[in-house]
Short mmCIF file of C-alpha atoms and ligand atoms in Angstrom, two decimals:
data_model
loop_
_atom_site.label_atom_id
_atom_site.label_comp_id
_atom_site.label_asym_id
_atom_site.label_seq_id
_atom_site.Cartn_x
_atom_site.Cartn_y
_atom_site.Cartn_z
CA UNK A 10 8.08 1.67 15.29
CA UNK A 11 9.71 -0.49 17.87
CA UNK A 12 12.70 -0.46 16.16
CA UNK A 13 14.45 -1.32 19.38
CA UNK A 14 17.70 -2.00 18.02
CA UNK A 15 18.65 1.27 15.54
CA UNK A 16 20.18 2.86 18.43
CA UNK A 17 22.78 0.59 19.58
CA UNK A 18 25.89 0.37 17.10
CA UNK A 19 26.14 -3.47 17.73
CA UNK A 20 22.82 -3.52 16.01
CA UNK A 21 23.16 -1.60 12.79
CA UNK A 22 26.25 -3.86 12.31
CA UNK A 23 24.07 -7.17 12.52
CA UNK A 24 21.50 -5.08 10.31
CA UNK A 25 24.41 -4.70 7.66
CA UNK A 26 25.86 -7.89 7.55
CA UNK A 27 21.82 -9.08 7.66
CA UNK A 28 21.53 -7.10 3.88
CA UNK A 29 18.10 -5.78 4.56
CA UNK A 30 15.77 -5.40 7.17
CA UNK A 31 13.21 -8.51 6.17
CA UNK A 32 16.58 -10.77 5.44
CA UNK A 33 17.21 -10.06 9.19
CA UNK A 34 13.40 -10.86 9.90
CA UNK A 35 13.72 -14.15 8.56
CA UNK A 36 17.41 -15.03 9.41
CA UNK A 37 17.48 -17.02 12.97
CA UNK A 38 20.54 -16.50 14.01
CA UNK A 39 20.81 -12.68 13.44
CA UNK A 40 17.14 -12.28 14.72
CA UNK A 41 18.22 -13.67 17.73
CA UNK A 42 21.98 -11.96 17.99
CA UNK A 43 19.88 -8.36 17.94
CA UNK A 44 17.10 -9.61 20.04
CA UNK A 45 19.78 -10.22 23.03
CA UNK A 46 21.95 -7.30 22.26
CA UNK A 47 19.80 -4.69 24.60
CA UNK A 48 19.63 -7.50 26.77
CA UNK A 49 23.36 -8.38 26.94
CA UNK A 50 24.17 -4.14 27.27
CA UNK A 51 21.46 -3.63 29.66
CA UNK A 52 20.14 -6.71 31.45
CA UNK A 53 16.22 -5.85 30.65
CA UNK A 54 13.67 -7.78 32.65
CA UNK A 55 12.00 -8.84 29.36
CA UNK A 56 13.26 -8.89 25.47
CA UNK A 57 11.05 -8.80 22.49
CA UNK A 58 11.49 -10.89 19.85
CA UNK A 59 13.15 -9.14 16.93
CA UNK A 60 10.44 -9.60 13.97
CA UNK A 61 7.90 -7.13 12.62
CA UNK A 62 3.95 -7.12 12.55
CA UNK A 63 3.90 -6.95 8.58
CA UNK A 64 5.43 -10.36 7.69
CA UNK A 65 1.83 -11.82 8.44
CA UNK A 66 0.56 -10.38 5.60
CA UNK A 67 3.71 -10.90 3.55
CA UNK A 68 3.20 -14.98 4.47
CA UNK A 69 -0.33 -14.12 3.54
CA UNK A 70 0.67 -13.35 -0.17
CA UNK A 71 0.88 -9.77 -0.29
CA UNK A 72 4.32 -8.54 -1.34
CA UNK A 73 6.25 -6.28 1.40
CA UNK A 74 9.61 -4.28 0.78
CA UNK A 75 11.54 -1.82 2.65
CA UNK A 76 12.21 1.83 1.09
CA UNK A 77 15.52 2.57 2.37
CA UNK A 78 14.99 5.60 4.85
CA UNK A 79 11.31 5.75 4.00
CA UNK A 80 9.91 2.48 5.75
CA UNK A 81 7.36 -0.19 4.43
CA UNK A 82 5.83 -1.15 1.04
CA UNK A 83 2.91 -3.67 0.01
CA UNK A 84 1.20 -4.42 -3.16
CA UNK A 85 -2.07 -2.89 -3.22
CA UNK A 86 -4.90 -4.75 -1.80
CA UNK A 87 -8.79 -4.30 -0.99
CA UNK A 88 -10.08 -7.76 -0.24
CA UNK A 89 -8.92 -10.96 0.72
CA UNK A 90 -8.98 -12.78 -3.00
CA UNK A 91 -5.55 -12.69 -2.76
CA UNK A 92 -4.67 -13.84 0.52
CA UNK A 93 -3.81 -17.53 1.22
CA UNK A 94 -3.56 -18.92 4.93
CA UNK A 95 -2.14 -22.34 3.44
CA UNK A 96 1.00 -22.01 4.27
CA UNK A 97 1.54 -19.01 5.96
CA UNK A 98 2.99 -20.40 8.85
CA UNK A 99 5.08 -22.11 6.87
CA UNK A 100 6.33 -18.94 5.59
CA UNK A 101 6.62 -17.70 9.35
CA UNK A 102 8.64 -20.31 10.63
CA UNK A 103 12.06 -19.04 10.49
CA UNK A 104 10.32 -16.58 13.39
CA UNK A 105 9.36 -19.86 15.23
CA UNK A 106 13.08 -20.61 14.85
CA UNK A 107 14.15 -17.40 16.51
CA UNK A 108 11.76 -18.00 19.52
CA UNK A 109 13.20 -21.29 20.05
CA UNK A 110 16.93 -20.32 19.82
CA UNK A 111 15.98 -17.01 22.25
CA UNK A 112 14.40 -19.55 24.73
CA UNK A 113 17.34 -21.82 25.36
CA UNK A 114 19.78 -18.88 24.90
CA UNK A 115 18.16 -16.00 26.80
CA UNK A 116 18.92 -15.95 30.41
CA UNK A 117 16.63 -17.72 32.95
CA UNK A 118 15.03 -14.93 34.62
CA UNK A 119 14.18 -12.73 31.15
CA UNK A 120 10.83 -13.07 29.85
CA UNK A 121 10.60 -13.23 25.96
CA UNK A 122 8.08 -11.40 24.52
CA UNK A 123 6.62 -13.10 21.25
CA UNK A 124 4.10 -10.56 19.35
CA UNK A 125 1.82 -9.82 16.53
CA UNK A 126 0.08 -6.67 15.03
CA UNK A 127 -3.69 -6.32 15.37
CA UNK A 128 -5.81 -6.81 12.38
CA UNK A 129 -6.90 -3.41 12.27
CA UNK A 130 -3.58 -2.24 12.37
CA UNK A 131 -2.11 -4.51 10.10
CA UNK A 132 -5.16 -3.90 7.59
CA UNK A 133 -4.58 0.07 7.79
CA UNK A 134 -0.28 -0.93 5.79
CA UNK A 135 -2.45 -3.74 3.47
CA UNK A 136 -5.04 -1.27 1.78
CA UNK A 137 -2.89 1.17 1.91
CA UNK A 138 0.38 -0.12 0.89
CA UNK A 139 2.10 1.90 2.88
CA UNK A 140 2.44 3.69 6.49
CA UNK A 141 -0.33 6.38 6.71
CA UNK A 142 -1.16 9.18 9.29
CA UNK A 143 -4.79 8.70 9.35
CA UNK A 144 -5.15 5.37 8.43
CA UNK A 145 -7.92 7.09 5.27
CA UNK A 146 -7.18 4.31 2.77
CA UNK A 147 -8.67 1.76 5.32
CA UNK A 148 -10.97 3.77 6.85
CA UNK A 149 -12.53 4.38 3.60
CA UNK A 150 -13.03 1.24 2.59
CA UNK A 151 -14.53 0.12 5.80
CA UNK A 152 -16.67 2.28 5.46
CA UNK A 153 -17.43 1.63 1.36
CA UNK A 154 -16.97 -1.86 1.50
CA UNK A 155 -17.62 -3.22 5.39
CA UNK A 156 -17.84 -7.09 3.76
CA UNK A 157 -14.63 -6.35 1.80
CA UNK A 158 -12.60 -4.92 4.92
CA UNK A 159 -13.85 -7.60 6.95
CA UNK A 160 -12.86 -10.11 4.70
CA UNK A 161 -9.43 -9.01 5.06
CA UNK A 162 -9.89 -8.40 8.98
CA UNK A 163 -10.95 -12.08 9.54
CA UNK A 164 -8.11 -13.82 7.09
CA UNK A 165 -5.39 -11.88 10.09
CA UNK A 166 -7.55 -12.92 12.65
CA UNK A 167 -6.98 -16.27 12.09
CA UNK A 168 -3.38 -15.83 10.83
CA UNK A 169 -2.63 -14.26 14.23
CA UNK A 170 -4.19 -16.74 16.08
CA UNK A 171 -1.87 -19.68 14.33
CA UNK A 172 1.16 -17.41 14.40
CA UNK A 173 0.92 -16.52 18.23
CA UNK A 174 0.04 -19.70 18.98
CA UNK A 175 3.27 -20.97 17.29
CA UNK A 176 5.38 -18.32 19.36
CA UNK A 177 4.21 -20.06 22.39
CA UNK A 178 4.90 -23.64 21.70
CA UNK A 179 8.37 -22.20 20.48
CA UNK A 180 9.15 -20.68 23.66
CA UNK A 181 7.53 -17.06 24.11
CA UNK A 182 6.80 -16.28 27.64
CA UNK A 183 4.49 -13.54 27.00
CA UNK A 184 2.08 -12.18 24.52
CA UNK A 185 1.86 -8.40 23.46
CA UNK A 186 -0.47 -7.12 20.41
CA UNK A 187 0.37 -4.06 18.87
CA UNK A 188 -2.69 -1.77 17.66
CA UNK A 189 -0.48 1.12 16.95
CA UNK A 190 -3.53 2.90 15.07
CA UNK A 191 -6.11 2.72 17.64
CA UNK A 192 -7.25 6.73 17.91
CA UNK A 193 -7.93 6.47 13.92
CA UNK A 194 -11.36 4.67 14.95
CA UNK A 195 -14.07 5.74 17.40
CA UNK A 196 -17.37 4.77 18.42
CA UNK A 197 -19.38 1.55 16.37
CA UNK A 198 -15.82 1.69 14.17
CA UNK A 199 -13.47 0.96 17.07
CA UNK A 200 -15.59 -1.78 18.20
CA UNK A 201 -15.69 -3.38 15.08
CA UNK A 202 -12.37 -3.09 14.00
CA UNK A 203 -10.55 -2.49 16.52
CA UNK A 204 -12.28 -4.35 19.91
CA UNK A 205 -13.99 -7.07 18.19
CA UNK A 206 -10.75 -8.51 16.18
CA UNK A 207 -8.31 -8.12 19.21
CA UNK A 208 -11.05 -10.15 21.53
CA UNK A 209 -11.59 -12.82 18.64
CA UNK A 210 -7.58 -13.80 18.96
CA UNK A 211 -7.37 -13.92 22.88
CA UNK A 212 -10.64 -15.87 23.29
CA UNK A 213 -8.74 -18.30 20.24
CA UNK A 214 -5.58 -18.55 21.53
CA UNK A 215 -7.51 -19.52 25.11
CA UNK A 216 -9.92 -22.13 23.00
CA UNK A 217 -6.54 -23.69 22.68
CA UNK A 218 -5.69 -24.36 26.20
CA UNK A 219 -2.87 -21.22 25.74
CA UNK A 220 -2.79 -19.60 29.31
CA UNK A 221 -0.02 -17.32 28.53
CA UNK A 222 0.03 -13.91 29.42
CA UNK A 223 -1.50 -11.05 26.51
CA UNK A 224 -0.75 -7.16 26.74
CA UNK A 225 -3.11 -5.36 24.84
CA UNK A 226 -1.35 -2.11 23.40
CA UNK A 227 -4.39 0.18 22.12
CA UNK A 228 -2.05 2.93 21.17
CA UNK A 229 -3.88 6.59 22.23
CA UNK A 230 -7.40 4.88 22.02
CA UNK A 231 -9.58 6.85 23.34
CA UNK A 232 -11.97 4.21 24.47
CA UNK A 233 -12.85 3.81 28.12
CA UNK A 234 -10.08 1.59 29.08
CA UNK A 235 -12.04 -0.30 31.85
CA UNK A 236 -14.19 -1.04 28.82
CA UNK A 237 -11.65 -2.01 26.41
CA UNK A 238 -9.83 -4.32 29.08
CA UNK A 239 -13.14 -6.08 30.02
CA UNK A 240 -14.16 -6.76 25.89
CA UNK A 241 -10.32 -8.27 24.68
CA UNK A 242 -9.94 -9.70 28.05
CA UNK A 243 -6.30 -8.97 28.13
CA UNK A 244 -4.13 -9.67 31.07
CA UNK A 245 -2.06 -6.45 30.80
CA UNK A 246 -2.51 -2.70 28.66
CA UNK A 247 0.38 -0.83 27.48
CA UNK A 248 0.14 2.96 27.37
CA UNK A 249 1.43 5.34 25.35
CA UNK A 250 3.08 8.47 26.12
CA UNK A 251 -0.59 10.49 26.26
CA UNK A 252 -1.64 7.97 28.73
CA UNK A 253 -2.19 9.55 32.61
CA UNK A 254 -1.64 6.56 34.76
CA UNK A 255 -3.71 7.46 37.31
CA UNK A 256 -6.82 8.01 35.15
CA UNK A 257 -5.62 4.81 33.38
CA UNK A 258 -5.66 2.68 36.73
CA UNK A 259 -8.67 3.80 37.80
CA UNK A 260 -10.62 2.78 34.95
CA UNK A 261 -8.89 -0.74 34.79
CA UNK A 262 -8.94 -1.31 38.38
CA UNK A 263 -6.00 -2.67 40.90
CA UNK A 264 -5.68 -6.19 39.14
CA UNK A 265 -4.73 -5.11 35.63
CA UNK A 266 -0.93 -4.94 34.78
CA UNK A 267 -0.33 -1.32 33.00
CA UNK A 268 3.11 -1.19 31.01
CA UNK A 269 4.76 2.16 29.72
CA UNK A 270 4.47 4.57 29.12
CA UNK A 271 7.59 7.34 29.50
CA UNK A 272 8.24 9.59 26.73
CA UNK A 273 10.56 8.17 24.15
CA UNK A 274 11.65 11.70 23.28
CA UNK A 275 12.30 12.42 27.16
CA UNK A 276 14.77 9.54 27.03
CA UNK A 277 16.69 11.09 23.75
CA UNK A 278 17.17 14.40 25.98
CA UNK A 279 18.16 13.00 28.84
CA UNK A 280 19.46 14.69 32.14
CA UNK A 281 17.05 16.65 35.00
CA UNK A 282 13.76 16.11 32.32
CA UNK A 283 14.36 12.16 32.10
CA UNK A 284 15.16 11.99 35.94
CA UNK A 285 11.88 13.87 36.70
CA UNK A 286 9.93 11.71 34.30
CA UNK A 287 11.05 8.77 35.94
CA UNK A 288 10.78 9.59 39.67
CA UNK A 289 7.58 10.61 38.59
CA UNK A 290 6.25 7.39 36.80
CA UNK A 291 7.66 5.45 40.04
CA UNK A 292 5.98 7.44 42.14
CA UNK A 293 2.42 7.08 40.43
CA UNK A 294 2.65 3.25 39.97
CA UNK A 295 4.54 2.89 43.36
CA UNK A 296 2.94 -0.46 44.69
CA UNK A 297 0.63 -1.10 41.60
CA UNK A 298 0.92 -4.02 39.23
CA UNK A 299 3.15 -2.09 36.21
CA UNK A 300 5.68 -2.39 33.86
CA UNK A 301 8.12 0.21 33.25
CA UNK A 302 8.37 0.95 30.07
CA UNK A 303 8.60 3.03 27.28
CA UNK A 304 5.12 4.87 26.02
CA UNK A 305 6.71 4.13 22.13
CA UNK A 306 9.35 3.22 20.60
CA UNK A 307 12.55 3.62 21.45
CA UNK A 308 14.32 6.56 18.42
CA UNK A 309 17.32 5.91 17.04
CA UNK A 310 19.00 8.73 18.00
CA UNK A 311 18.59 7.75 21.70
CA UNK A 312 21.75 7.83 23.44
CA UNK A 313 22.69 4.24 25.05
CA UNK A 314 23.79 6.36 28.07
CA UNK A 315 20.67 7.65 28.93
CA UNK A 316 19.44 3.81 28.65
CA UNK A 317 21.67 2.79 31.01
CA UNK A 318 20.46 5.66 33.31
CA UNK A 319 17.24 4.77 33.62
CA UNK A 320 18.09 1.33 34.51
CA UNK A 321 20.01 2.31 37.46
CA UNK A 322 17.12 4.91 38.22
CA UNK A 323 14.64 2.29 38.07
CA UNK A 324 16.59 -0.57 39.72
CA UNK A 325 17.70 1.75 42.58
CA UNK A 326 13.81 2.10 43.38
CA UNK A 327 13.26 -1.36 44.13
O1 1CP B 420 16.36 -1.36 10.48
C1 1CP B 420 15.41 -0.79 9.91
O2 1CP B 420 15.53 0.18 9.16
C2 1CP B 420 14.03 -1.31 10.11
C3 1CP B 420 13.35 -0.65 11.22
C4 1CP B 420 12.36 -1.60 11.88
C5 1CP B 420 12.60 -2.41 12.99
C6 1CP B 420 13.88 -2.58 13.74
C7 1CP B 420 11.03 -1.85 11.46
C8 1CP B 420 10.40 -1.27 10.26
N1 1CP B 420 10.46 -2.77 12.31
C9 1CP B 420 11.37 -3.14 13.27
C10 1CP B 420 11.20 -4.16 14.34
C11 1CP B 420 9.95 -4.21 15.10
N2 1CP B 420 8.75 -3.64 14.73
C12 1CP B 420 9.75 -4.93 16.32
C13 1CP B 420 10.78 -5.86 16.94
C14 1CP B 420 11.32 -5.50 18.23
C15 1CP B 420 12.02 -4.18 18.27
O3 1CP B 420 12.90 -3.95 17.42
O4 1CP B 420 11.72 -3.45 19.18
C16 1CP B 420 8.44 -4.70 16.73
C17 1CP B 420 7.75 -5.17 17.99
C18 1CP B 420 7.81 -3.92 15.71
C19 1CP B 420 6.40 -3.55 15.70
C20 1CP B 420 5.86 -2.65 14.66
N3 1CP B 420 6.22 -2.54 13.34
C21 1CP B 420 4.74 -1.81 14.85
C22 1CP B 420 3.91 -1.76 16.12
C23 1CP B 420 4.62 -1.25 17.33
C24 1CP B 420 4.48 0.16 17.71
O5 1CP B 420 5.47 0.62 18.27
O6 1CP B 420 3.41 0.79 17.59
C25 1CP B 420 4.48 -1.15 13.64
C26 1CP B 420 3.39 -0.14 13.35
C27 1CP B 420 5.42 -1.61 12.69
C28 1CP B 420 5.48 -1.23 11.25
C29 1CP B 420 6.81 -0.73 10.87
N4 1CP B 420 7.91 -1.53 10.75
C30 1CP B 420 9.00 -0.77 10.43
C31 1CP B 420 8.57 0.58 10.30
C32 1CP B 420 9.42 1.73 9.90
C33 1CP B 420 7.20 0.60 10.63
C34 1CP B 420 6.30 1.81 10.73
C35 1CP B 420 5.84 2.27 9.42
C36 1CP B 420 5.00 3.53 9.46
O7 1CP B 420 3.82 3.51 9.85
O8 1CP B 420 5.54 4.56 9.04
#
């Protein structure tokens, strides 16, 4: 869903020469040519680390393929009998590899961004083997089989902890934790699986002396986010293109950092819309603690023009 790099031609080049996606995942040196490609085109503030949120439970056991033009597979799962932490991180640490090469060869002033998927979001691909709309296979079985589900929830838990934990003593500046599924859960259910998990790896990474900034991204939750920020104790939120700002702020208060949240799709289109979009987000978060940013991923039909664009748009407001 990131999928920063599908745009850029200098990426689907590294992508082919990688074979497939996961061989890029776990290949150092290419994961860190098309993390610094956007970087080296664009001069970001930040770069993410290239890497993707289902290799966790792919180091847990559980198979994982790409369908060409369809996106990700897993063997069917629907408890944790089959998941192994011994040597997961082992698994995982051609990633750690990346991080460290990105942290001597990114520029001084970029931040790298290591990350992980939340548990619930992670679960919702491991019972269902597959990317879902609604998230049903996993919400049923939460609901059929709480102990099972939670089984599963607490193995990632503690994955994530170790893997995040690993980013950081490899070289990641900066901690952000996708839960791209948040507005399949609501009420009791997105405290449980949803609250509960993401606040059980920031208070573990902390237990470990690990100071290092977390973004929280509860994609279209529709939790109270003063709430939300004050369970997880995360030290920034990232909002997603439904997100008002304003509201957003308000419940969160002046010392949380917000990052996002312009329309993806507004960026693909380009022209008067984008410049409006952006003069707008500038002027809402003028003098606030925020992050410009996308509200999703970037598409890969985005034009590297209109990249560039915003940049200068941005910049020329500071
Ligand atoms: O080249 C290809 O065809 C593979 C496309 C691709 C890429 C480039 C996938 C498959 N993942 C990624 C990289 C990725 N994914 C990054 C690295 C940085 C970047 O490229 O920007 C990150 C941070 C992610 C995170 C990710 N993967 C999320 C959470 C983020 C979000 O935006 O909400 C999720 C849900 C995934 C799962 C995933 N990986 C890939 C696909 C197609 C999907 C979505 C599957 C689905 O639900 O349909």
């Amino acid at each position: 869903m990131r999928q920063a790099g599908r745009y850029l031609p200098e990426y689907r080049a590294t992508r082919e020469q990688a074979g497939g996606f996961l061989d890029l995942c776990y290949a150092p040196d290419l994961a860190e040519e098309v993390t610094l490609q956007p970087i080296r085109r664009f001069d970001f503030d930040a770069a993410i680390l290239f890497a993707d949120i289902l290799l966790i439970p792919q180091a847990l056991g559980q198979e994982l393929w790409f369908e060409t033009g369809e996106g990700p597979r897993l063997s069917l799962i629907s408890n944790a009998e089959s998941l192994s932490l011994d040597g997961a991180q082992n698994f995982l640490a051609p990633v750690f590899d990346t991080v460290r090469r990105l942290s001597q060869s990114l520029p001084q002033h970029v931040a790298l961004i290591g990350f992980a998927g939340a548990p619930w979001t992670v679960a919702s691909y491991m019972v269902a083997g597959r990317g879902t709309p609604d998230q049903a296979p996993a919400r049923h079985l939460a609901h059929s089989d709480a102990a099972a589900f939670q089984s599963i929830i607490d193995v990632l838990v503690a994955a994530t902890i170790d893997y995040l934990a690993a980013q950081v003593a490899a070289g990641a500046e900066v901690l952000q934790i996708f839960e791209s599924w948040a507005a399949s859960l609501l009420g009791d259910d997105f405290e449980r699986w949803c609250v509960a998990p993401m606040a059980a790896i920031i208070a573990g990474l902390r237990a470990r002396g690990i100071k290092t900034p977390i973004i929280a991204f509860p994609r279209a939750a529709k939790a109270h986010m003063g709430d939300y920020c004050d369970a997880v104790k995360c030290d920034g939120l990232g909002l997603d293109t439904s997100a008002d700002i304003e509201t957003i702020r308000a419940q969160t208060g002046p010392d949380m950092v917000l990052q996002g949240n312009l329309d993806p799709m507004v960026l693909v289109e380009g022209g008067e819309k984008l410049e409006k979009q952006i003069a707008l987000i500038l002027q809402k978060t003028r003098g606030t603690k925020h992050i410009f940013n996308l509200g999703h991923g970037i598409v890969p039909q985005t034009p590297p023009e209109h990249v560039a664009r915003l940049i200068e748009l941005v910049r020329g407001e500071n």
